Coordinates of C-alpha atoms in Angstrom, one line a residue:
Chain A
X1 CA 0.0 0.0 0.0
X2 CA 2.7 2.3 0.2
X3 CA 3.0 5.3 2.5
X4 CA 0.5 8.0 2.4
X5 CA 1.2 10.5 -0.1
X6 CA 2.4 14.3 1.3
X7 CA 0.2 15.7 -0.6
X8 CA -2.9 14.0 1.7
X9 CA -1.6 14.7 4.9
X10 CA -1.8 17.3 7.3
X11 CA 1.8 18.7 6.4
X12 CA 0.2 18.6 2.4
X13 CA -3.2 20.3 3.5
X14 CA -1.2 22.7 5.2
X15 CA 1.4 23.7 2.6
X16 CA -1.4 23.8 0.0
X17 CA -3.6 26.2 1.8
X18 CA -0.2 28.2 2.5
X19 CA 0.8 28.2 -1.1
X20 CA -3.1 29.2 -2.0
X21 CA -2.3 32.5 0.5
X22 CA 0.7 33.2 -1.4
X23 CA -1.1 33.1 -4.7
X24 CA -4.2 34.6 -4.0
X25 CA -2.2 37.6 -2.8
X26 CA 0.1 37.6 -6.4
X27 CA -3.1 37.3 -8.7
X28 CA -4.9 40.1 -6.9
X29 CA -1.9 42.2 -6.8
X30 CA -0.5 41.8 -10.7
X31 CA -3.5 40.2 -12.2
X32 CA -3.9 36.3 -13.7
X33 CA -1.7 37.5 -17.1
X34 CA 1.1 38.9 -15.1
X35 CA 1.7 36.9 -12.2
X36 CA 4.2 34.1 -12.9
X37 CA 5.0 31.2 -10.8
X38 CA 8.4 32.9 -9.7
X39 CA 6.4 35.9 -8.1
X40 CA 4.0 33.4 -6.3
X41 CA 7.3 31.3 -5.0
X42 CA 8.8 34.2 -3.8
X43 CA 6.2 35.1 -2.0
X44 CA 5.7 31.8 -0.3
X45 CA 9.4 31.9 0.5
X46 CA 10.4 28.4 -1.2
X47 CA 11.4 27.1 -5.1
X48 CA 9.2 26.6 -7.3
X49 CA 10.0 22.7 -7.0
X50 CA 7.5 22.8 -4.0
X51 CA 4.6 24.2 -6.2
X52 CA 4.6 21.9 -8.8
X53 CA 5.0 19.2 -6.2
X54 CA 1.1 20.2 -5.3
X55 CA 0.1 22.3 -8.6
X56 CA 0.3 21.7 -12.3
X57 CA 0.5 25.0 -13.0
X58 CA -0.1 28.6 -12.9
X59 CA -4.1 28.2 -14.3
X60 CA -4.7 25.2 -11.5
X61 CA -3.0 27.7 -8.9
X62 CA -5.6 30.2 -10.0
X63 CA -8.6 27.8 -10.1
X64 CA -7.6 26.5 -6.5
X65 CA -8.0 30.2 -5.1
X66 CA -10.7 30.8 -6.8
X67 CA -12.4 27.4 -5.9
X68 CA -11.1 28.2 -2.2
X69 CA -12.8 31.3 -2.1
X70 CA -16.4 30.0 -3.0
X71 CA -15.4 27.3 -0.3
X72 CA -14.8 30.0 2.2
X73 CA -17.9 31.6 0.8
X74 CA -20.3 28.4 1.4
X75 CA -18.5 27.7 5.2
X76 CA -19.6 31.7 6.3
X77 CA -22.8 31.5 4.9
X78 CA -24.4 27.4 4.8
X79 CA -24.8 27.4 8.9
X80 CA -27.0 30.8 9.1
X81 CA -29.2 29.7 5.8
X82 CA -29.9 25.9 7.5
X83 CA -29.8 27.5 10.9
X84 CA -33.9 27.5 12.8
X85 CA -35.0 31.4 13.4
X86 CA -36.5 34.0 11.1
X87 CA -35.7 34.3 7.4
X88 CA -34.7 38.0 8.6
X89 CA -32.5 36.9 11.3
X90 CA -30.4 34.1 9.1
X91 CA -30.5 36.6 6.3
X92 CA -28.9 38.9 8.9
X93 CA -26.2 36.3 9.9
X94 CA -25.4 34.9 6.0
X95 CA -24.7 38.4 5.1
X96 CA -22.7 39.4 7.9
X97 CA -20.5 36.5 8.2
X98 CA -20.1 36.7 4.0
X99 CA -19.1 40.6 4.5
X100 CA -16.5 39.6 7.8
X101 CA -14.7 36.6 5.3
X102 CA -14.5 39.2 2.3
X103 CA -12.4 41.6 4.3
X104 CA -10.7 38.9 6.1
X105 CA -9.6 36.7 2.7
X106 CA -9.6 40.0 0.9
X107 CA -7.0 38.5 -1.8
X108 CA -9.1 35.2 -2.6
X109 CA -12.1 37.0 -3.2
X110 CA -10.7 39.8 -5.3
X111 CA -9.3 36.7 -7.6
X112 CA -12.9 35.1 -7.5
X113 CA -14.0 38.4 -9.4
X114 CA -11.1 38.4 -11.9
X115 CA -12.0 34.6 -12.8
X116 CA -15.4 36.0 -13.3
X117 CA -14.3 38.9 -15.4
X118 CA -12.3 36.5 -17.4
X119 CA -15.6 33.9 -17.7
X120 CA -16.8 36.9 -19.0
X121 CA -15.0 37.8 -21.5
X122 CA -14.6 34.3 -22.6
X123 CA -10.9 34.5 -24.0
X124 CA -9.9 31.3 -22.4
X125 CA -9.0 28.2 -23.4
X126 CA -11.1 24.4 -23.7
X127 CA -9.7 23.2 -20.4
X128 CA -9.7 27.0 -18.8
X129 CA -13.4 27.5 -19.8
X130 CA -14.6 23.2 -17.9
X131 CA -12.9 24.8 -14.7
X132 CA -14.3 28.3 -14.9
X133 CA -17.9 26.7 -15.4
X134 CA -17.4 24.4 -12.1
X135 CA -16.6 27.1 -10.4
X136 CA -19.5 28.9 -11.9
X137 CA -21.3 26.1 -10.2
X138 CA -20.0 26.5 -6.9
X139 CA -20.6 30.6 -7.4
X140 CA -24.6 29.2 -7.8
X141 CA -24.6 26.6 -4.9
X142 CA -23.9 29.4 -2.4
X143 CA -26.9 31.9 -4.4
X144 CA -29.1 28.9 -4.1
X145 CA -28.8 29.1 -0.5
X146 CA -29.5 33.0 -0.2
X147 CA -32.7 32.6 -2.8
X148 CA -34.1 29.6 -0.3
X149 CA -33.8 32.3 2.5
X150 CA -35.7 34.4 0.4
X151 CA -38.3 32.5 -0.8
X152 CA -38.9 31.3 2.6
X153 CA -39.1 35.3 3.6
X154 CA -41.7 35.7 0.9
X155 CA -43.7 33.0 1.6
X156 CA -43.6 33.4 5.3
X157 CA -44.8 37.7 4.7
X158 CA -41.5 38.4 6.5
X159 CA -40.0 39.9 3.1
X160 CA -41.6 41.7 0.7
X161 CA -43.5 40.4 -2.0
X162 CA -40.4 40.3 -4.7
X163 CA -39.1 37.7 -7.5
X164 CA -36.6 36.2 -5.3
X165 CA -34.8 34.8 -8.5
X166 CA -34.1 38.5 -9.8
X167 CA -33.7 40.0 -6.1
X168 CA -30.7 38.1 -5.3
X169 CA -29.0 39.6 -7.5
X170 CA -28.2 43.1 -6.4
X171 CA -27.9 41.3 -2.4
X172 CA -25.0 39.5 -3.9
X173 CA -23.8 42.6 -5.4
X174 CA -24.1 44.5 -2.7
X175 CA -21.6 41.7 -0.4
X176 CA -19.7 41.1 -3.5
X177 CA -19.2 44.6 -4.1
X178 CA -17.4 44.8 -0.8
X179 CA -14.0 43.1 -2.5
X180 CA -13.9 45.6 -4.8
X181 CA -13.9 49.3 -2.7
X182 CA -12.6 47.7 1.0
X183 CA -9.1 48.6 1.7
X184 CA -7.7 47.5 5.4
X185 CA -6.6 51.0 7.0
X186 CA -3.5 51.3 9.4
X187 CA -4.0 50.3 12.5
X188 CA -7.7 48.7 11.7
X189 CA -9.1 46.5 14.3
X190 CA -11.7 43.2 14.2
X191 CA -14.1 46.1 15.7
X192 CA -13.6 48.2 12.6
X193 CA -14.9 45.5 10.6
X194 CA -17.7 44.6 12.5
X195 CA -19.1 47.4 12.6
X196 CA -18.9 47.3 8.1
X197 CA -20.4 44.0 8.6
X198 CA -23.0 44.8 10.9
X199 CA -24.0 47.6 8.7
X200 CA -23.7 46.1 5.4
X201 CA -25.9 43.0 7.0
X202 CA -28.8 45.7 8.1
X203 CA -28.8 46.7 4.7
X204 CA -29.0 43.4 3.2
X205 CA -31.9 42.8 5.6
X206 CA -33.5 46.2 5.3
X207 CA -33.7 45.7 1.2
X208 CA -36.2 43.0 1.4
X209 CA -38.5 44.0 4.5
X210 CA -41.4 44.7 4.4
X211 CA -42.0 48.7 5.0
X212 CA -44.4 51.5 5.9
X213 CA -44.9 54.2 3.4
Chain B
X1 CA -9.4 80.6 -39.7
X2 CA -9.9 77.3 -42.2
X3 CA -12.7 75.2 -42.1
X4 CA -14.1 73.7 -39.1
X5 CA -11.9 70.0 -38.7
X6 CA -14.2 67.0 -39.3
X7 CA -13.6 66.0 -35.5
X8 CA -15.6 68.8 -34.3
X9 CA -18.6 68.5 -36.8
X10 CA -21.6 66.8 -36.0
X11 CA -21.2 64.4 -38.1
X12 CA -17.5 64.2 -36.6
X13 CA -19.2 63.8 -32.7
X14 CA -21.8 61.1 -34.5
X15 CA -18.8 58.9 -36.0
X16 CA -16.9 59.1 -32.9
X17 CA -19.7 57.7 -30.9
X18 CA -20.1 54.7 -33.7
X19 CA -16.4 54.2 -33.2
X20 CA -17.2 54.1 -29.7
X21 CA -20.4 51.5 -29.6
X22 CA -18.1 49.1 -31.8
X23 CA -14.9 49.6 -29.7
X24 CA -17.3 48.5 -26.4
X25 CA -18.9 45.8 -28.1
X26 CA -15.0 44.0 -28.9
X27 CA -13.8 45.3 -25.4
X28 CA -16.9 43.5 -23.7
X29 CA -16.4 40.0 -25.4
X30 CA -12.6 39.8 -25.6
X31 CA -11.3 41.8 -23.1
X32 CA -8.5 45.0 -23.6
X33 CA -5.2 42.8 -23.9
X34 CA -7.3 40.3 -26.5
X35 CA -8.8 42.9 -28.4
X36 CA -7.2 44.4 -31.6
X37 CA -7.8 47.6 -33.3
X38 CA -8.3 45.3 -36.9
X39 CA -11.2 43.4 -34.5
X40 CA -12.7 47.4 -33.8
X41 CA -12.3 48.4 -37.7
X42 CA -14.0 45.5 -38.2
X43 CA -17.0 45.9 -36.1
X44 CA -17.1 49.1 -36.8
X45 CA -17.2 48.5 -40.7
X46 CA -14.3 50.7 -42.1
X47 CA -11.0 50.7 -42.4
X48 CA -8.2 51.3 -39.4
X49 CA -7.2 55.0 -41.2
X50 CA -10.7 56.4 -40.1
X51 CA -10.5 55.2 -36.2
X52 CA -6.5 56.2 -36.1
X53 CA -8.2 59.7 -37.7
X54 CA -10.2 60.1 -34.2
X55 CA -8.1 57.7 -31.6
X56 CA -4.6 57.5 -30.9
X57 CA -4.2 54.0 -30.0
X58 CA -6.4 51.1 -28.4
X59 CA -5.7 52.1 -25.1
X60 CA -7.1 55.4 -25.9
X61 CA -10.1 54.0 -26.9
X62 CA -10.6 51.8 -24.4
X63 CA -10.5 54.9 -21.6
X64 CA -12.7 56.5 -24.5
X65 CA -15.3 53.8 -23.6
X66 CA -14.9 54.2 -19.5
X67 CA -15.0 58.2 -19.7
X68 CA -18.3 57.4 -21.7
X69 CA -20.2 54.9 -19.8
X70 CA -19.3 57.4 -16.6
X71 CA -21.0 60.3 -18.8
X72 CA -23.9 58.7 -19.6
X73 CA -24.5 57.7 -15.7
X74 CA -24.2 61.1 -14.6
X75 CA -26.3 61.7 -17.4
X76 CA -29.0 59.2 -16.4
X77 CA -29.1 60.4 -12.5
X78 CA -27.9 63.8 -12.0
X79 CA -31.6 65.3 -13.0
X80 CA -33.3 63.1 -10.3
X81 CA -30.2 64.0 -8.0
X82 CA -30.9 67.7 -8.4
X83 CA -34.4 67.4 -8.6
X84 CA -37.3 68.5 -6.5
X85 CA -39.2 65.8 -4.1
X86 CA -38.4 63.2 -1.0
X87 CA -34.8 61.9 -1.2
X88 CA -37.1 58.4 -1.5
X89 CA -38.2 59.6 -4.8
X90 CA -35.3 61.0 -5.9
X91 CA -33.0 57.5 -5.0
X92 CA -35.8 55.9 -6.5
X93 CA -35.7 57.5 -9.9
X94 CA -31.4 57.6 -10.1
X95 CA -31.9 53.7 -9.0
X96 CA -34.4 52.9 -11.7
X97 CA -32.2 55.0 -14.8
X98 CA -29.1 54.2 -13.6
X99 CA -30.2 50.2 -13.7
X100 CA -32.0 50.7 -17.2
X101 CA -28.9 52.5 -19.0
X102 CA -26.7 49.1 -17.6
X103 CA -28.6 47.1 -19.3
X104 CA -29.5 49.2 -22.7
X105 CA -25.1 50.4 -22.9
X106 CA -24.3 47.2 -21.1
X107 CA -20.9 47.0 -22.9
X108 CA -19.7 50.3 -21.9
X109 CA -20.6 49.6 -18.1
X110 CA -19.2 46.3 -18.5
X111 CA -15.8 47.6 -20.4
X112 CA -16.1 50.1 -17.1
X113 CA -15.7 47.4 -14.9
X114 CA -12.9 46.0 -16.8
X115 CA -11.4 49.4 -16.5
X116 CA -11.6 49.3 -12.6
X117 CA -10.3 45.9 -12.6
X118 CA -7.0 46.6 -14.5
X119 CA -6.7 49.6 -11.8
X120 CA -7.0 47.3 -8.8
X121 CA -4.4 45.0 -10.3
X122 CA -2.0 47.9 -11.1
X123 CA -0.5 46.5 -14.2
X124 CA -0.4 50.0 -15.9
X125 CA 1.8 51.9 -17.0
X126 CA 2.1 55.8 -15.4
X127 CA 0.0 57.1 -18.6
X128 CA -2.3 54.6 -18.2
X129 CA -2.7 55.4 -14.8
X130 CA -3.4 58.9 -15.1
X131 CA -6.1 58.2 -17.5
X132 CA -7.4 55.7 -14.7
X133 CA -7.5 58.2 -12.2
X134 CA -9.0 60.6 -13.7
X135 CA -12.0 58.0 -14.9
X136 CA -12.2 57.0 -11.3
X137 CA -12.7 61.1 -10.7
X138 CA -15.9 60.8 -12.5
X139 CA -16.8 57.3 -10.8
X140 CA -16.6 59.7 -7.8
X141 CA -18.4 62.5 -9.1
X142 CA -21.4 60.2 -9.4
X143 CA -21.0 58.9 -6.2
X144 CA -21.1 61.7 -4.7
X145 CA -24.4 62.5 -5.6
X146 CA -25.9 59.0 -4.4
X147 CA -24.0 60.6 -1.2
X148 CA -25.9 63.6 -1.2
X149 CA -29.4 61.8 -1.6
X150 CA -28.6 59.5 0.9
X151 CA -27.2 62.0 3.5
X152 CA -30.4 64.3 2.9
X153 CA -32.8 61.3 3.4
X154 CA -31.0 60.8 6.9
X155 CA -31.3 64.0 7.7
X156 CA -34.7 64.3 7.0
X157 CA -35.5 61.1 9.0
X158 CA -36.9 59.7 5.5
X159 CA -34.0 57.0 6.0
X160 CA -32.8 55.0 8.8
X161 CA -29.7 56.7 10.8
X162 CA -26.6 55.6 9.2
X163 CA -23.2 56.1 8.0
X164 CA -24.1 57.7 4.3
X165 CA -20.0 57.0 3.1
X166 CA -20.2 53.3 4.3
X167 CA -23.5 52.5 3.0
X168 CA -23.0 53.8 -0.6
X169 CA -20.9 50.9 -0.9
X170 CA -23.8 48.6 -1.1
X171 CA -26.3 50.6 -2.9
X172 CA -23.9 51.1 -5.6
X173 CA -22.7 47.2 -5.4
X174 CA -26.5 46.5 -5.8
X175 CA -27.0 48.5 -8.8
X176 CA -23.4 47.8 -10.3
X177 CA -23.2 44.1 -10.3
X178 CA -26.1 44.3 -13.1
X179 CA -22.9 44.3 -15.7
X180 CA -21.8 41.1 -14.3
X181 CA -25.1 38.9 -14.0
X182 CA -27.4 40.9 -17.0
X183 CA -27.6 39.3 -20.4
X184 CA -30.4 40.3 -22.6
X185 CA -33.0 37.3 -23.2
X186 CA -34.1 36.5 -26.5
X187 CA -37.6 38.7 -27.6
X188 CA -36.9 40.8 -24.5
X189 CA -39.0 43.8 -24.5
X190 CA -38.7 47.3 -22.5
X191 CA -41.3 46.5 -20.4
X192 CA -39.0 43.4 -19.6
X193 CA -36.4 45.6 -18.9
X194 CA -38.4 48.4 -17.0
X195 CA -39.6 45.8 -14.8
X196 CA -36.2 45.0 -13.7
X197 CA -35.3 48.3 -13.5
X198 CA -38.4 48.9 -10.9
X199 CA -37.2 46.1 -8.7
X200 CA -34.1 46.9 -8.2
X201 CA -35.0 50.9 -7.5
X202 CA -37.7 49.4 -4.8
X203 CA -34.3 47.5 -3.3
X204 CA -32.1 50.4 -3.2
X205 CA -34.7 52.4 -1.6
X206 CA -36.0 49.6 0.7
X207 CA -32.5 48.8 1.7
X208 CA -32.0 53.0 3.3
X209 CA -36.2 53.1 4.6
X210 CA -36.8 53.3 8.0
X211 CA -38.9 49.8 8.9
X212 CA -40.6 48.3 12.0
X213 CA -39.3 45.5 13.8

């Protein structure tokens, strides 16, 4: 049977998930085109011998980081949407956790949106455009679980009456948005970000209450 | 004196902006570095001599496209910005043009967010840059007056207290990410299109209302 390969065990996971930081942080600083494996090893702070020990290449680098991130996405947001309570108050904590990981995995984020960019403007290869589309499908799982939050909102007369299908749009781009303008300041603290989290959840919820007028 | 140059004429202004729709529409589906000026002549029907006669280079074109889509967003808000009636109404009807000029000059918002990409990734040169910066000015500009409407509103008590700057964010994610996830349907009509514009002014302005709970 062998011994178990590196690559499965804990030392593996780790030094993958390290090498994902380092490369997330090199595609969202110089872009997919730009980066080269060399910047990426430098900035893990090894050869490049290591890399290709776990990665083909510098397209299944940027897949991993961008599968990673719709990983992360689904781990901050699956709890609140199976969670009991309100559709409000799991609505509340999706949106909220979703904002905290953005600024917290800044880099893997940012990359999510230039694979999407990329998907969008469909210069990619065969093999480029199979992964793109799975991670498309990952990108849908986690709106899936938003839309059942909202349909259950709708149903229940705790949301508006809305076409959830079309609403969930602008929520996800007003979370998604949030890689896109955040920049950490000097000398920010995990209160600073809770309080863009808390404020960007009460908008999420707001948007679909119901409301006097 | 001479003669007025062609560049000024009206029919100079109307050629530019043809030059313009076709240099969007290649931008949109193959991205700046992908795109050629021969793929522009093409779609634009004529031969490279008559673009080189208006536009430097691609790269000039391509901030072309960004300086328009931000003029025709001012265009499409500023009068309800400025205009008379509750900061509800006015958000309502910059929320509601806004979202319907996306989706009819969806490949100059699109090539806008292309733009803002490539200036989050920093792989520019210092002319490019500058021409970056000064797109981002007008990005700003229209901002700002979401800024003003939304500060107003709070300090009229028509919206909920809160941190006009911060929340922004959102409101313009909510409206923005219409580039990413719009695609016109086959037979779509206006009405298909006002309707989605109405839904997603009744979220922006749902998201800021006050609302019992």
């Amino acid at each position: 049977m062998g011994r178990p390969s590196l690559i499965d065990s804990t030392e593996g996971i780790e030094k993958r998930l390290a090498i994902l930081d380092a490369a997330a942080s090199v595609f969202m600083n110089l872009g997919f085109s730009a980066a080269s494996l060399d910047d990426i090893s430098d900035a893990y702070g090894a050869t490049k011998g290591i890399i290709y020990y776990y990665y083909r290449n510098k397209s299944a680098l940027f897949f991993a980081v961008q599968r990673r991130a719709m990983e992360l996405t689904r781990e901050a947001i699956e709890p609140h949407a199976l969670a009991g309570g309100s559709p409000a108050a799991r609505l509340r904590g999706m949106a909220h956790d979703h904002t905290l990981l953005m600024m917290e995995h800044l880099a893997y984020l940012r990359v999510a949106a230039q694979g999407l960019e990329l998907h969008l403007t469909g210069r990619t290869t065969a093999s480029e455009r199979a992964e793109l589309e799975d991670i498309l499908k990952l990108r849908a799982a986690n709106e899936a679980l938003y839309m059942r939050v909202i349909e259950e909102g709708v149903q229940s007369g705790d949301f508006r009456p809305m076409d959830p299908k079309l609403l969930v749009k602008p929520l996800l781009g007003a979370l998604n948005w949030t890689s896109r303008w955040y920049h950490p300041r000097k000398n920010e603290t995990a209160k600073d970000r809770e309080r863009v989290a808390d404020e960007l959840a009460g908008f999420a919820v707001s948007a679909l209450l119901p409301h006097p007028q």
